[in-house]
Amino acid sequence: MGATGAVGQQMKEQLEKRDFPVNEIRFLTSKRSAGNKIDFKGTTYMAEEAIPESFEGIDIAFFSAGGSVSEKFAPAAVERGAIVVDNTSAFRMDPEVPLVVPEVNKSDLSQHRGIISNPNCSTIQMVCALQPLKEHFGLSKIVVSTYQAVSGAGIDAINELKEQSDAGFEKAKNSQAKMLPVKSADKHYPIAYNVIPQIDVFAENGYTLEEMKMINETKKIMHDDSLSVAATCVRLPVVTGHSESVYVELEGAPTLAEIKDAIAGAPGVTLMDDPSGQVYPMPLMAAGLDDVFVGRIRADLDNPQGFHLWVVSDNLVKGAALNSIQIAEALIEEKII
Ligand code: NAP
Ligand code: 3JM
C-alpha cells in the first residue's frame, strides 16, 4: 500500500534484493497511479487502486500511504487474514500494537493482533545505536537533535528541494514553497539553502509531533517508561539520510573503548569513528546502505556517565522499508506467520 511512494519504491527494492519469499504480490496506490507499470523481479505489474478486497488472499501487507489510509484500510486487511506491517504513526502508541525494531525488541512480535507498527525513521536509527549501550551499561537519559533529510517527507518534497537548489540562492529565497515544513499547513518555507526547525505539526506542549514520536516510541520500544528523552527535530536540505547528535547518560561509567566495543558488536550497526583520519558517518555515504553508522563518540567532559554520539542512517532504508521487511522476515523465522 503506497507502492509508488518514496517508501513504497524502497520496499519493492528491498523485497527484490533480499529475495523475500513471494508467491503473489499486489502494488496498491490511490486512483492517481492506478494502471502505472511497476517492474518486480523481471515481471511487469500494474499498480491497482486500493479497495478493501485488495487484501483477499494476502499474508503480509506493507503500508506506507499515510496515517489516514492505514486507519481506513488496515482493519480491512486484518479482517481478510493479512498481517499488516504499518509504516505510519497511526497505531504506533496503541498498547495492543507491537512497535518493533527487530535488533531491539523482536520478541514483542508474538503479541501481535494483526497490526505491527514500524517506528518513525528517526527513532529506529537512534534505538539501534543505543540498544547496545542500554544492554551493557544501562541507559537513563537521552537528549537528541536531528538533522533530517527531505526524503522523509515524500517524493514531492525531494522534487521541491531539487527545484529550489537548481534555481540558486536568490531565487530559492523567494520561491513559492508548497511542501515543508508540513504539506497540509497554510504556511511553507523553502528548504534549499535553509534549515527548518519543524517536522510535523506542533503539539500543545511546544514540541512537534516528530519530537513526541521520538520520545514516546523510544520508551515503548525499549520497555522503559522511566527513560528520560528529549528531542529537537530539524529538516535540512539533504536528499536522503538522517543524522542525529545524541547525548546519553548511562547507569554505569564505562571507558570510551568499552562504549566503542559495544557499538561495534551490535547487529545492524557499523562503528565509523577515527578522528585522526577524519572518519565519521555522513548521509551521502550512508545513502542506499542498510546499516546505522555511529561516529564522533566522545566522553562528556563534566559527567563520567555522559557520552556524545553522531548517528547516521538512510531513513528510507533502515528507517522505513528495510525495518518493515525485517519485521516480516522475523515473523517467518519465528513461525508467527
Ligand atoms: P510519498 O512519496 O508521498 O508516497 C505516498 C504513497 O501513498 C504513494 O504511493 C501514493 O499513491 C499513496 N497514497 C496516497 N494517498 C493514498 C490513498 N488515499 N489511497 C491509497 N494510496 C495512497 O510518501 P512516502 O514518503 O512514501 O511516505 C508515505 C507514508 O509512509 C507517510 O505518510 C508516512 O506515514 C510513512 N512514512 C514512514 C516513515 C518512517 O519513519 N517509518 C518514513 C517516511 C514515511 P499515488 O501514487 O497514487 O499518489
Ligand atoms: C513520516 O498521515 C500522514 O500525513 C503522514 C505523516 C508522516 C508520518 C506519520 O505520521 O505517519 C510523514 C512522514 C511519518 C512517520 O513515520 O511518522
mmCIF file of C-alpha atoms and ligand atoms in Angstrom:
data_model
loop_
_atom_site.group_PDB
_atom_site.id
_atom_site.type_symbol
_atom_site.label_atom_id
_atom_site.label_comp_id
_atom_site.label_asym_id
_atom_site.label_seq_id
_atom_site.Cartn_x
_atom_site.Cartn_y
_atom_site.Cartn_z
ATOM 1 C CA MET A 1 0.000 0.000 0.000
ATOM 2 C CA GLY A 2 1.675 3.213 -1.186
ATOM 3 C CA ALA A 3 3.826 1.332 -3.717
ATOM 4 C CA THR A 4 4.624 4.393 -5.860
ATOM 5 C CA GLY A 5 5.863 6.486 -2.914
ATOM 6 C CA ALA A 6 9.398 7.110 -1.657
ATOM 7 C CA VAL A 7 8.996 4.381 0.987
ATOM 8 C CA GLY A 8 6.962 2.032 -1.260
ATOM 9 C CA GLN A 9 9.589 2.053 -4.014
ATOM 10 C CA GLN A 10 12.289 1.258 -1.464
ATOM 11 C CA MET A 11 10.110 -1.587 -0.086
ATOM 12 C CA LYS A 12 9.951 -3.090 -3.566
ATOM 13 C CA GLU A 13 13.748 -2.825 -3.925
ATOM 14 C CA GLN A 14 14.336 -4.443 -0.538
ATOM 15 C CA LEU A 15 11.935 -7.321 -1.320
ATOM 16 C CA GLU A 16 13.880 -7.936 -4.539
ATOM 17 C CA LYS A 17 17.333 -7.518 -3.020
ATOM 18 C CA ARG A 18 16.633 -9.762 -0.025
ATOM 19 C CA ASP A 19 14.865 -12.363 -2.172
ATOM 20 C CA PHE A 20 11.861 -12.265 0.154
ATOM 21 C CA PRO A 21 9.677 -15.368 -0.480
ATOM 22 C CA VAL A 22 6.799 -14.140 -2.679
ATOM 23 C CA ASN A 23 4.170 -16.225 -4.484
ATOM 24 C CA GLU A 24 1.947 -13.332 -5.438
ATOM 25 C CA ILE A 25 2.311 -9.570 -4.991
ATOM 26 C CA ARG A 26 -0.020 -6.584 -5.453
ATOM 27 C CA PHE A 27 1.060 -2.957 -5.730
ATOM 28 C CA LEU A 28 -1.627 -0.699 -4.246
ATOM 29 C CA THR A 29 -1.880 3.061 -4.693
ATOM 30 C CA SER A 30 -4.533 5.755 -4.915
ATOM 31 C CA LYS A 31 -6.609 6.199 -8.064
ATOM 32 C CA ARG A 32 -3.955 8.667 -9.322
ATOM 33 C CA SER A 33 -1.326 5.979 -10.018
ATOM 34 C CA ALA A 34 -3.635 3.056 -10.789
ATOM 35 C CA GLY A 35 -2.526 1.484 -14.077
ATOM 36 C CA ASN A 36 1.113 2.637 -13.747
ATOM 37 C CA LYS A 37 3.605 -0.087 -14.627
ATOM 38 C CA ILE A 38 5.818 -1.490 -11.875
ATOM 39 C CA ASP A 39 8.659 -3.971 -12.554
ATOM 40 C CA PHE A 40 9.318 -6.581 -9.886
ATOM 41 C CA LYS A 41 11.812 -9.434 -10.313
ATOM 42 C CA GLY A 42 11.566 -9.349 -14.096
ATOM 43 C CA THR A 43 7.758 -9.206 -14.311
ATOM 44 C CA THR A 44 5.739 -6.077 -15.044
ATOM 45 C CA TYR A 45 2.768 -5.419 -12.754
ATOM 46 C CA MET A 46 0.085 -2.718 -12.827
ATOM 47 C CA ALA A 47 -0.479 -0.503 -9.791
ATOM 48 C CA GLU A 48 -4.034 -1.036 -8.512
ATOM 49 C CA GLU A 49 -6.300 1.400 -6.700
ATOM 50 C CA ALA A 50 -6.617 0.080 -3.130
ATOM 51 C CA ILE A 51 -10.026 -1.263 -2.111
ATOM 52 C CA PRO A 52 -10.845 -3.497 0.884
ATOM 53 C CA GLU A 53 -10.981 -6.560 -1.404
ATOM 54 C CA SER A 54 -7.359 -5.901 -2.482
ATOM 55 C CA PHE A 55 -6.303 -7.840 0.627
ATOM 56 C CA GLU A 56 -8.129 -11.112 -0.152
ATOM 57 C CA GLY A 57 -5.588 -13.960 -0.001
ATOM 58 C CA ILE A 58 -2.746 -11.708 1.211
ATOM 59 C CA ASP A 59 -0.494 -12.902 4.076
ATOM 60 C CA ILE A 60 1.524 -9.726 4.696
ATOM 61 C CA ALA A 61 0.501 -6.164 3.796
ATOM 62 C CA PHE A 62 3.144 -3.419 3.972
ATOM 63 C CA PHE A 63 1.518 0.004 4.435
ATOM 64 C CA SER A 64 3.202 3.351 3.657
ATOM 65 C CA ALA A 65 0.496 5.673 2.306
ATOM 66 C CA GLY A 66 -0.059 7.970 5.302
ATOM 67 C CA GLY A 67 -1.891 7.587 8.591
ATOM 68 C CA SER A 68 -5.436 8.128 7.322
ATOM 69 C CA VAL A 69 -5.004 5.428 4.640
ATOM 70 C CA SER A 70 -3.759 2.996 7.306
ATOM 71 C CA GLU A 71 -6.695 3.835 9.568
ATOM 72 C CA LYS A 72 -9.082 3.197 6.688
ATOM 73 C CA PHE A 73 -7.568 0.049 5.187
ATOM 74 C CA ALA A 74 -5.512 -1.761 7.873
ATOM 75 C CA PRO A 75 -8.626 -3.138 9.642
ATOM 76 C CA ALA A 76 -9.981 -4.332 6.250
ATOM 77 C CA ALA A 77 -6.689 -6.134 5.579
ATOM 78 C CA VAL A 78 -6.636 -7.766 9.031
ATOM 79 C CA GLU A 79 -10.278 -8.892 8.645
ATOM 80 C CA ARG A 80 -9.193 -10.712 5.494
ATOM 81 C CA GLY A 81 -6.413 -12.565 7.326
ATOM 82 C CA ALA A 82 -3.404 -10.393 6.489
ATOM 83 C CA ILE A 83 -0.790 -9.247 8.979
ATOM 84 C CA VAL A 84 -0.270 -5.512 8.450
ATOM 85 C CA VAL A 85 3.215 -4.021 8.878
ATOM 86 C CA ASP A 86 2.373 -0.336 9.109
ATOM 87 C CA ASN A 87 4.926 2.389 8.429
ATOM 88 C CA THR A 88 2.704 5.267 9.575
ATOM 89 C CA SER A 89 2.190 6.722 13.048
ATOM 90 C CA ALA A 90 -1.499 5.650 13.053
ATOM 91 C CA PHE A 91 -1.220 2.733 15.526
ATOM 92 C CA ARG A 92 2.285 3.058 16.980
ATOM 93 C CA MET A 93 1.255 4.022 20.501
ATOM 94 C CA ASP A 94 -1.719 1.626 20.697
ATOM 95 C CA PRO A 95 -0.893 -0.688 23.631
ATOM 96 C CA GLU A 96 -2.216 -3.669 21.643
ATOM 97 C CA VAL A 97 0.086 -2.994 18.687
ATOM 98 C CA PRO A 98 3.735 -4.121 18.855
ATOM 99 C CA LEU A 99 6.171 -1.370 17.796
ATOM 100 C CA VAL A 100 9.222 -3.227 16.609
ATOM 101 C CA VAL A 101 12.855 -2.784 15.642
ATOM 102 C CA PRO A 102 13.990 -6.419 15.326
ATOM 103 C CA GLU A 103 17.507 -5.738 16.695
ATOM 104 C CA VAL A 104 15.918 -4.325 19.867
ATOM 105 C CA ASN A 105 12.529 -5.933 20.667
ATOM 106 C CA LYS A 106 11.825 -8.746 18.212
ATOM 107 C CA SER A 107 10.130 -10.750 20.998
ATOM 108 C CA ASP A 108 7.240 -8.228 21.060
ATOM 109 C CA LEU A 109 6.089 -9.572 17.676
ATOM 110 C CA SER A 110 4.441 -12.616 19.266
ATOM 111 C CA GLN A 111 1.887 -10.292 20.954
ATOM 112 C CA HIS A 112 0.501 -9.014 17.650
ATOM 113 C CA ARG A 113 -3.240 -8.964 16.918
ATOM 114 C CA GLY A 114 -2.994 -8.295 13.189
ATOM 115 C CA ILE A 115 -1.197 -4.954 13.045
ATOM 116 C CA ILE A 116 2.514 -4.393 13.734
ATOM 117 C CA SER A 117 3.857 -0.847 13.650
ATOM 118 C CA ASN A 118 7.161 0.220 12.166
ATOM 119 C CA PRO A 119 8.583 3.104 14.237
ATOM 120 C CA ASN A 120 9.449 6.569 12.950
ATOM 121 C CA CYS A 121 12.692 6.731 10.947
ATOM 122 C CA SER A 122 14.496 8.942 13.474
ATOM 123 C CA THR A 123 13.525 6.645 16.334
ATOM 124 C CA ILE A 124 14.708 3.488 14.543
ATOM 125 C CA GLN A 125 18.280 4.588 13.897
ATOM 126 C CA MET A 126 18.638 6.031 17.402
ATOM 127 C CA VAL A 127 17.438 2.899 19.238
ATOM 128 C CA CYS A 128 19.682 0.677 17.071
ATOM 129 C CA ALA A 129 22.696 2.744 18.159
ATOM 130 C CA LEU A 130 21.666 2.981 21.824
ATOM 131 C CA GLN A 131 20.407 -0.566 22.487
ATOM 132 C CA PRO A 132 23.986 -1.946 22.926
ATOM 133 C CA LEU A 133 24.718 0.836 25.434
ATOM 134 C CA LYS A 134 21.500 0.042 27.314
ATOM 135 C CA GLU A 135 22.342 -3.686 27.353
ATOM 136 C CA HIS A 136 25.942 -3.267 28.517
ATOM 137 C CA PHE A 137 25.823 -0.220 30.781
ATOM 138 C CA GLY A 138 22.173 0.750 31.464
ATOM 139 C CA LEU A 139 20.621 3.872 29.927
ATOM 140 C CA SER A 140 18.901 6.625 31.909
ATOM 141 C CA LYS A 141 18.743 9.751 29.711
ATOM 142 C CA ILE A 142 18.771 10.730 26.016
ATOM 143 C CA VAL A 143 18.968 14.233 24.518
ATOM 144 C CA VAL A 144 18.834 14.152 20.716
ATOM 145 C CA SER A 145 18.907 16.770 17.950
ATOM 146 C CA THR A 146 18.161 15.516 14.444
ATOM 147 C CA TYR A 147 19.352 16.672 11.022
ATOM 148 C CA GLN A 148 16.698 15.130 8.779
ATOM 149 C CA ALA A 149 16.581 14.670 5.008
ATOM 150 C CA VAL A 150 13.665 15.723 2.806
ATOM 151 C CA SER A 151 13.068 12.139 1.575
ATOM 152 C CA GLY A 152 11.282 11.609 4.903
ATOM 153 C CA ALA A 153 8.576 13.957 3.620
ATOM 154 C CA GLY A 154 7.957 12.016 0.382
ATOM 155 C CA ILE A 155 8.720 12.270 -3.320
ATOM 156 C CA ASP A 156 7.161 15.721 -3.769
ATOM 157 C CA ALA A 157 9.466 17.154 -1.084
ATOM 158 C CA ILE A 158 12.544 15.633 -2.767
ATOM 159 C CA ASN A 159 11.476 17.266 -6.047
ATOM 160 C CA GLU A 160 10.883 20.609 -4.350
ATOM 161 C CA LEU A 161 14.395 20.572 -2.827
ATOM 162 C CA LYS A 162 15.896 19.779 -6.246
ATOM 163 C CA GLU A 163 13.965 22.563 -7.997
ATOM 164 C CA GLN A 164 14.836 25.164 -5.364
ATOM 165 C CA SER A 165 18.507 24.097 -5.303
ATOM 166 C CA ASP A 166 18.779 24.297 -9.086
ATOM 167 C CA ALA A 167 17.178 27.758 -9.035
ATOM 168 C CA GLY A 168 20.039 29.096 -6.894
ATOM 169 C CA PHE A 169 20.213 31.014 -3.619
ATOM 170 C CA GLU A 170 18.416 34.254 -4.573
ATOM 171 C CA LYS A 171 15.535 32.559 -6.415
ATOM 172 C CA ALA A 172 15.155 29.854 -3.752
ATOM 173 C CA LYS A 173 14.828 32.577 -1.119
ATOM 174 C CA ASN A 174 11.768 33.983 -2.870
ATOM 175 C CA SER A 175 10.351 30.708 -4.200
ATOM 176 C CA GLN A 176 6.791 29.600 -3.522
ATOM 177 C CA ALA A 177 7.365 26.556 -1.316
ATOM 178 C CA LYS A 178 4.489 24.057 -1.101
ATOM 179 C CA MET A 179 5.717 21.043 0.852
ATOM 180 C CA LEU A 180 7.651 21.935 4.009
ATOM 181 C CA PRO A 181 7.519 22.032 6.932
ATOM 182 C CA VAL A 182 4.042 20.429 6.652
ATOM 183 C CA LYS A 183 2.257 19.975 3.328
ATOM 184 C CA SER A 184 -1.271 20.458 4.700
ATOM 185 C CA ALA A 185 -0.382 23.692 6.595
ATOM 186 C CA ASP A 186 -1.157 27.185 5.222
ATOM 187 C CA LYS A 187 2.418 28.426 5.514
ATOM 188 C CA HIS A 188 5.517 26.950 3.818
ATOM 189 C CA TYR A 189 9.253 27.719 3.767
ATOM 190 C CA PRO A 190 11.915 26.938 1.144
ATOM 191 C CA ILE A 191 14.210 24.093 2.203
ATOM 192 C CA ALA A 192 17.104 24.689 -0.228
ATOM 193 C CA TYR A 193 19.875 26.787 1.382
ATOM 194 C CA ASN A 194 17.852 26.626 4.595
ATOM 195 C CA VAL A 195 17.291 24.760 7.877
ATOM 196 C CA ILE A 196 13.747 24.318 9.235
ATOM 197 C CA PRO A 197 13.351 23.530 12.953
ATOM 198 C CA GLN A 198 9.908 21.965 12.499
ATOM 199 C CA ILE A 199 8.967 18.446 11.387
ATOM 200 C CA ASP A 200 5.258 17.570 11.530
ATOM 201 C CA VAL A 201 2.797 19.856 13.348
ATOM 202 C CA PHE A 202 3.137 21.340 16.838
ATOM 203 C CA ALA A 203 1.639 19.714 19.927
ATOM 204 C CA GLU A 204 0.256 21.903 22.740
ATOM 205 C CA ASN A 205 3.430 21.417 24.823
ATOM 206 C CA GLY A 206 5.558 23.240 22.196
ATOM 207 C CA TYR A 207 7.205 20.061 20.886
ATOM 208 C CA THR A 208 6.462 18.939 17.324
ATOM 209 C CA LEU A 209 4.763 15.609 16.716
ATOM 210 C CA GLU A 210 8.014 14.269 15.196
ATOM 211 C CA GLU A 211 9.737 15.087 18.502
ATOM 212 C CA MET A 212 6.930 13.467 20.500
ATOM 213 C CA LYS A 213 7.167 10.366 18.264
ATOM 214 C CA MET A 214 10.877 10.014 19.126
ATOM 215 C CA ILE A 215 10.164 10.483 22.837
ATOM 216 C CA ASN A 216 7.190 8.125 23.158
ATOM 217 C CA GLU A 217 8.293 5.473 20.673
ATOM 218 C CA THR A 218 11.771 5.138 22.240
ATOM 219 C CA LYS A 219 10.247 4.431 25.673
ATOM 220 C CA LYS A 220 7.839 1.873 24.182
ATOM 221 C CA ILE A 221 10.474 0.008 22.111
ATOM 222 C CA MET A 222 12.986 -0.032 24.977
ATOM 223 C CA HIS A 223 10.287 -1.020 27.506
ATOM 224 C CA ASP A 224 11.295 1.795 29.842
ATOM 225 C CA ASP A 225 8.782 4.493 30.783
ATOM 226 C CA SER A 226 11.285 5.963 33.243
ATOM 227 C CA LEU A 227 13.837 6.650 30.489
ATOM 228 C CA SER A 228 14.287 10.423 30.144
ATOM 229 C CA VAL A 229 14.115 11.503 26.464
ATOM 230 C CA ALA A 230 14.218 14.983 24.909
ATOM 231 C CA ALA A 231 14.254 15.622 21.149
ATOM 232 C CA THR A 232 14.637 18.543 18.740
ATOM 233 C CA CYS A 233 13.849 17.604 15.130
ATOM 234 C CA VAL A 234 15.218 19.695 12.270
ATOM 235 C CA ARG A 235 14.887 19.430 8.458
ATOM 236 C CA LEU A 236 17.971 20.040 6.277
ATOM 237 C CA PRO A 237 18.468 20.364 2.516
ATOM 238 C CA VAL A 238 19.750 16.783 2.271
ATOM 239 C CA VAL A 239 18.066 14.398 -0.196
ATOM 240 C CA THR A 240 18.270 11.239 1.897
ATOM 241 C CA GLY A 241 19.857 10.083 5.160
ATOM 242 C CA HIS A 242 19.058 11.367 8.632
ATOM 243 C CA SER A 243 21.814 12.405 11.056
ATOM 244 C CA GLU A 244 21.476 12.733 14.812
ATOM 245 C CA SER A 245 23.564 14.306 17.547
ATOM 246 C CA VAL A 246 22.795 12.161 20.590
ATOM 247 C CA TYR A 247 23.802 12.803 24.226
ATOM 248 C CA VAL A 248 23.254 9.889 26.608
ATOM 249 C CA GLU A 249 23.627 9.337 30.310
ATOM 250 C CA LEU A 250 24.353 5.766 31.334
ATOM 251 C CA GLU A 251 23.830 3.964 34.628
ATOM 252 C CA GLY A 252 27.498 2.938 34.667
ATOM 253 C CA ALA A 253 30.645 4.915 33.809
ATOM 254 C CA PRO A 254 32.354 2.830 31.083
ATOM 255 C CA THR A 255 35.528 3.826 29.252
ATOM 256 C CA LEU A 256 35.336 5.199 25.720
ATOM 257 C CA ALA A 257 36.903 1.936 24.463
ATOM 258 C CA GLU A 258 34.137 -0.092 26.142
ATOM 259 C CA ILE A 259 31.479 2.112 24.526
ATOM 260 C CA LYS A 260 33.071 1.683 21.083
ATOM 261 C CA ASP A 261 33.344 -2.114 21.546
ATOM 262 C CA ALA A 262 29.665 -2.346 22.485
ATOM 263 C CA ILE A 263 28.614 -0.337 19.429
ATOM 264 C CA ALA A 264 30.965 -2.245 17.095
ATOM 265 C CA GLY A 265 29.424 -5.539 18.251
ATOM 266 C CA ALA A 266 25.787 -4.527 17.789
ATOM 267 C CA PRO A 267 23.716 -6.045 14.953
ATOM 268 C CA GLY A 268 22.918 -3.669 12.099
ATOM 269 C CA VAL A 269 25.308 -1.032 13.442
ATOM 270 C CA THR A 270 28.694 -0.019 11.992
ATOM 271 C CA LEU A 271 31.233 1.896 14.051
ATOM 272 C CA MET A 272 32.833 4.611 11.907
ATOM 273 C CA ASP A 273 34.953 6.665 14.211
ATOM 274 C CA ASP A 274 38.532 7.778 13.569
ATOM 275 C CA PRO A 275 39.150 11.485 14.156
ATOM 276 C CA SER A 276 42.804 11.141 13.046
ATOM 277 C CA GLY A 277 41.603 10.126 9.582
ATOM 278 C CA GLN A 278 38.535 12.428 9.526
ATOM 279 C CA VAL A 279 36.389 9.295 9.574
ATOM 280 C CA TYR A 280 32.769 9.731 10.667
ATOM 281 C CA PRO A 281 29.431 8.908 9.025
ATOM 282 C CA MET A 282 27.589 11.307 6.712
ATOM 283 C CA PRO A 283 24.252 10.953 4.902
ATOM 284 C CA LEU A 284 25.830 10.987 1.440
ATOM 285 C CA MET A 285 27.896 7.868 2.224
ATOM 286 C CA ALA A 286 25.038 6.143 4.054
ATOM 287 C CA ALA A 287 22.529 6.594 1.198
ATOM 288 C CA GLY A 288 21.280 3.237 -0.053
ATOM 289 C CA LEU A 289 23.084 1.252 2.675
ATOM 290 C CA ASP A 290 21.389 -0.954 5.263
ATOM 291 C CA ASP A 291 23.274 -0.124 8.461
ATOM 292 C CA VAL A 292 23.109 2.520 11.141
ATOM 293 C CA PHE A 293 26.514 4.242 11.287
ATOM 294 C CA VAL A 294 27.950 5.715 14.500
ATOM 295 C CA GLY A 295 30.910 8.037 14.954
ATOM 296 C CA ARG A 296 32.212 11.115 16.794
ATOM 297 C CA ILE A 297 31.912 9.207 20.068
ATOM 298 C CA ARG A 298 33.158 11.319 22.953
ATOM 299 C CA ALA A 299 33.063 11.155 26.737
ATOM 300 C CA ASP A 300 31.278 14.151 28.240
ATOM 301 C CA LEU A 301 33.825 16.472 29.851
ATOM 302 C CA ASP A 302 31.787 17.046 33.012
ATOM 303 C CA ASN A 303 29.757 13.886 33.588
ATOM 304 C CA PRO A 304 31.574 10.484 33.723
ATOM 305 C CA GLN A 305 28.279 8.780 32.829
ATOM 306 C CA GLY A 306 27.640 11.096 29.844
ATOM 307 C CA PHE A 307 28.613 10.391 26.196
ATOM 308 C CA HIS A 308 28.057 12.098 22.830
ATOM 309 C CA LEU A 309 27.453 10.234 19.556
ATOM 310 C CA TRP A 310 26.746 11.051 15.898
ATOM 311 C CA VAL A 311 24.311 8.580 14.322
ATOM 312 C CA VAL A 312 23.557 8.406 10.568
ATOM 313 C CA SER A 313 21.338 6.098 8.504
ATOM 314 C CA ASP A 314 19.308 6.118 5.285
ATOM 315 C CA ASN A 315 15.827 6.978 6.554
ATOM 316 C CA LEU A 316 14.132 5.241 3.613
ATOM 317 C CA VAL A 317 16.148 2.032 4.149
ATOM 318 C CA LYS A 318 16.606 1.065 7.842
ATOM 319 C CA GLY A 319 14.367 3.992 8.839
ATOM 320 C CA ALA A 320 11.396 2.641 6.876
ATOM 321 C CA ALA A 321 11.428 -0.091 4.189
ATOM 322 C CA LEU A 322 14.205 -2.367 5.443
ATOM 323 C CA ASN A 323 12.908 -2.390 9.016
ATOM 324 C CA SER A 324 9.433 -3.385 7.749
ATOM 325 C CA ILE A 325 10.836 -6.228 5.653
ATOM 326 C CA GLN A 326 12.968 -7.380 8.601
ATOM 327 C CA ILE A 327 9.786 -7.454 10.719
ATOM 328 C CA ALA A 328 8.180 -9.712 8.099
ATOM 329 C CA GLU A 329 11.313 -11.902 7.940
ATOM 330 C CA ALA A 330 11.214 -12.243 11.738
ATOM 331 C CA LEU A 331 7.531 -13.278 11.584
ATOM 332 C CA ILE A 332 8.539 -16.082 9.230
ATOM 333 C CA GLU A 333 11.673 -17.079 11.192
ATOM 334 C CA GLU A 334 9.790 -17.192 14.481
ATOM 335 C CA LYS A 335 6.933 -19.129 12.829
ATOM 336 C CA ILE A 336 4.447 -16.408 13.832
ATOM 337 C CA ILE A 337 3.055 -16.448 10.305
HETATM 338 P P1 NAP B 1 5.024 9.666 -0.871
HETATM 339 O O1 NAP B 1 6.315 9.571 -1.604
HETATM 340 O O2 NAP B 1 4.270 10.933 -0.932
HETATM 341 O O3 NAP B 1 4.070 8.456 -1.380
HETATM 342 C C1 NAP B 1 2.782 8.293 -0.914
HETATM 343 C C2 NAP B 1 2.218 6.967 -1.390
HETATM 344 O O4 NAP B 1 0.927 6.762 -0.805
HETATM 345 C C3 NAP B 1 2.007 6.895 -2.896
HETATM 346 O O5 NAP B 1 2.210 5.563 -3.329
HETATM 347 C C4 NAP B 1 0.540 7.282 -3.030
HETATM 348 O O6 NAP B 1 -0.074 6.770 -4.203
HETATM 349 C C5 NAP B 1 -0.035 6.570 -1.823
HETATM 350 N N1 NAP B 1 -1.319 7.138 -1.431
HETATM 351 C C6 NAP B 1 -1.579 8.422 -1.108
HETATM 352 N N2 NAP B 1 -2.881 8.585 -0.816
HETATM 353 C C7 NAP B 1 -3.462 7.359 -0.974
HETATM 354 C C8 NAP B 1 -4.786 6.876 -0.837
HETATM 355 N N3 NAP B 1 -5.766 7.673 -0.465
HETATM 356 N N4 NAP B 1 -5.015 5.557 -1.062
HETATM 357 C C9 NAP B 1 -4.010 4.733 -1.435
HETATM 358 N N5 NAP B 1 -2.725 5.139 -1.584
HETATM 359 C C10 NAP B 1 -2.461 6.446 -1.359
HETATM 360 O O7 NAP B 1 5.227 9.364 0.680
HETATM 361 P P2 NAP B 1 6.295 8.401 1.405
HETATM 362 O O8 NAP B 1 7.489 9.190 1.760
HETATM 363 O O9 NAP B 1 6.458 7.150 0.638
HETATM 364 O O10 NAP B 1 5.564 8.127 2.776
HETATM 365 C C11 NAP B 1 4.315 7.505 2.843
HETATM 366 C C12 NAP B 1 3.926 7.328 4.294
HETATM 367 O O11 NAP B 1 4.827 6.426 4.914
HETATM 368 C C13 NAP B 1 4.000 8.609 5.120
HETATM 369 O O12 NAP B 1 2.831 9.358 5.009
HETATM 370 C C14 NAP B 1 4.265 8.083 6.493
HETATM 371 O O13 NAP B 1 3.058 7.793 7.172
HETATM 372 C C15 NAP B 1 5.043 6.829 6.236
HETATM 373 N N6 NAP B 1 6.489 7.061 6.427
HETATM 374 C C16 NAP B 1 7.072 6.463 7.446
HETATM 375 C C17 NAP B 1 8.401 6.652 7.672
HETATM 376 C C18 NAP B 1 9.043 6.032 8.862
HETATM 377 O O14 NAP B 1 9.713 6.711 9.526
HETATM 378 N N7 NAP B 1 8.875 4.789 9.145
HETATM 379 C C19 NAP B 1 9.174 7.435 6.856
HETATM 380 C C20 NAP B 1 8.562 8.058 5.786
HETATM 381 C C21 NAP B 1 7.204 7.846 5.595
HETATM 382 P P3 NAP B 1 -0.238 7.694 -5.519
HETATM 383 O O15 NAP B 1 0.992 7.453 -6.342
HETATM 384 O O16 NAP B 1 -1.468 7.107 -6.166
HETATM 385 O O17 NAP B 1 -0.419 9.097 -5.081
HETATM 386 C C1 3JM B 2 6.663 10.295 8.342
HETATM 387 O O1 3JM B 2 -0.513 10.770 7.709
HETATM 388 C C2 3JM B 2 0.333 11.480 7.181
HETATM 389 O O2 3JM B 2 0.065 12.546 6.649
HETATM 390 C C3 3JM B 2 1.768 11.010 7.199
HETATM 391 C C4 3JM B 2 2.657 11.848 8.041
HETATM 392 C C5 3JM B 2 4.044 11.240 8.144
HETATM 393 C C6 3JM B 2 4.385 10.309 9.136
HETATM 394 C C7 3JM B 2 3.314 9.743 10.011
HETATM 395 O O3 3JM B 2 2.885 10.416 10.962
HETATM 396 O O4 3JM B 2 2.899 8.612 9.739
HETATM 397 C C8 3JM B 2 5.035 11.657 7.246
HETATM 398 C C9 3JM B 2 6.319 11.176 7.344
HETATM 399 C C10 3JM B 2 5.700 9.847 9.246
HETATM 400 C C11 3JM B 2 6.101 8.912 10.317
HETATM 401 O O5 3JM B 2 6.840 7.975 10.040
HETATM 402 O O6 3JM B 2 5.744 9.102 11.480
#
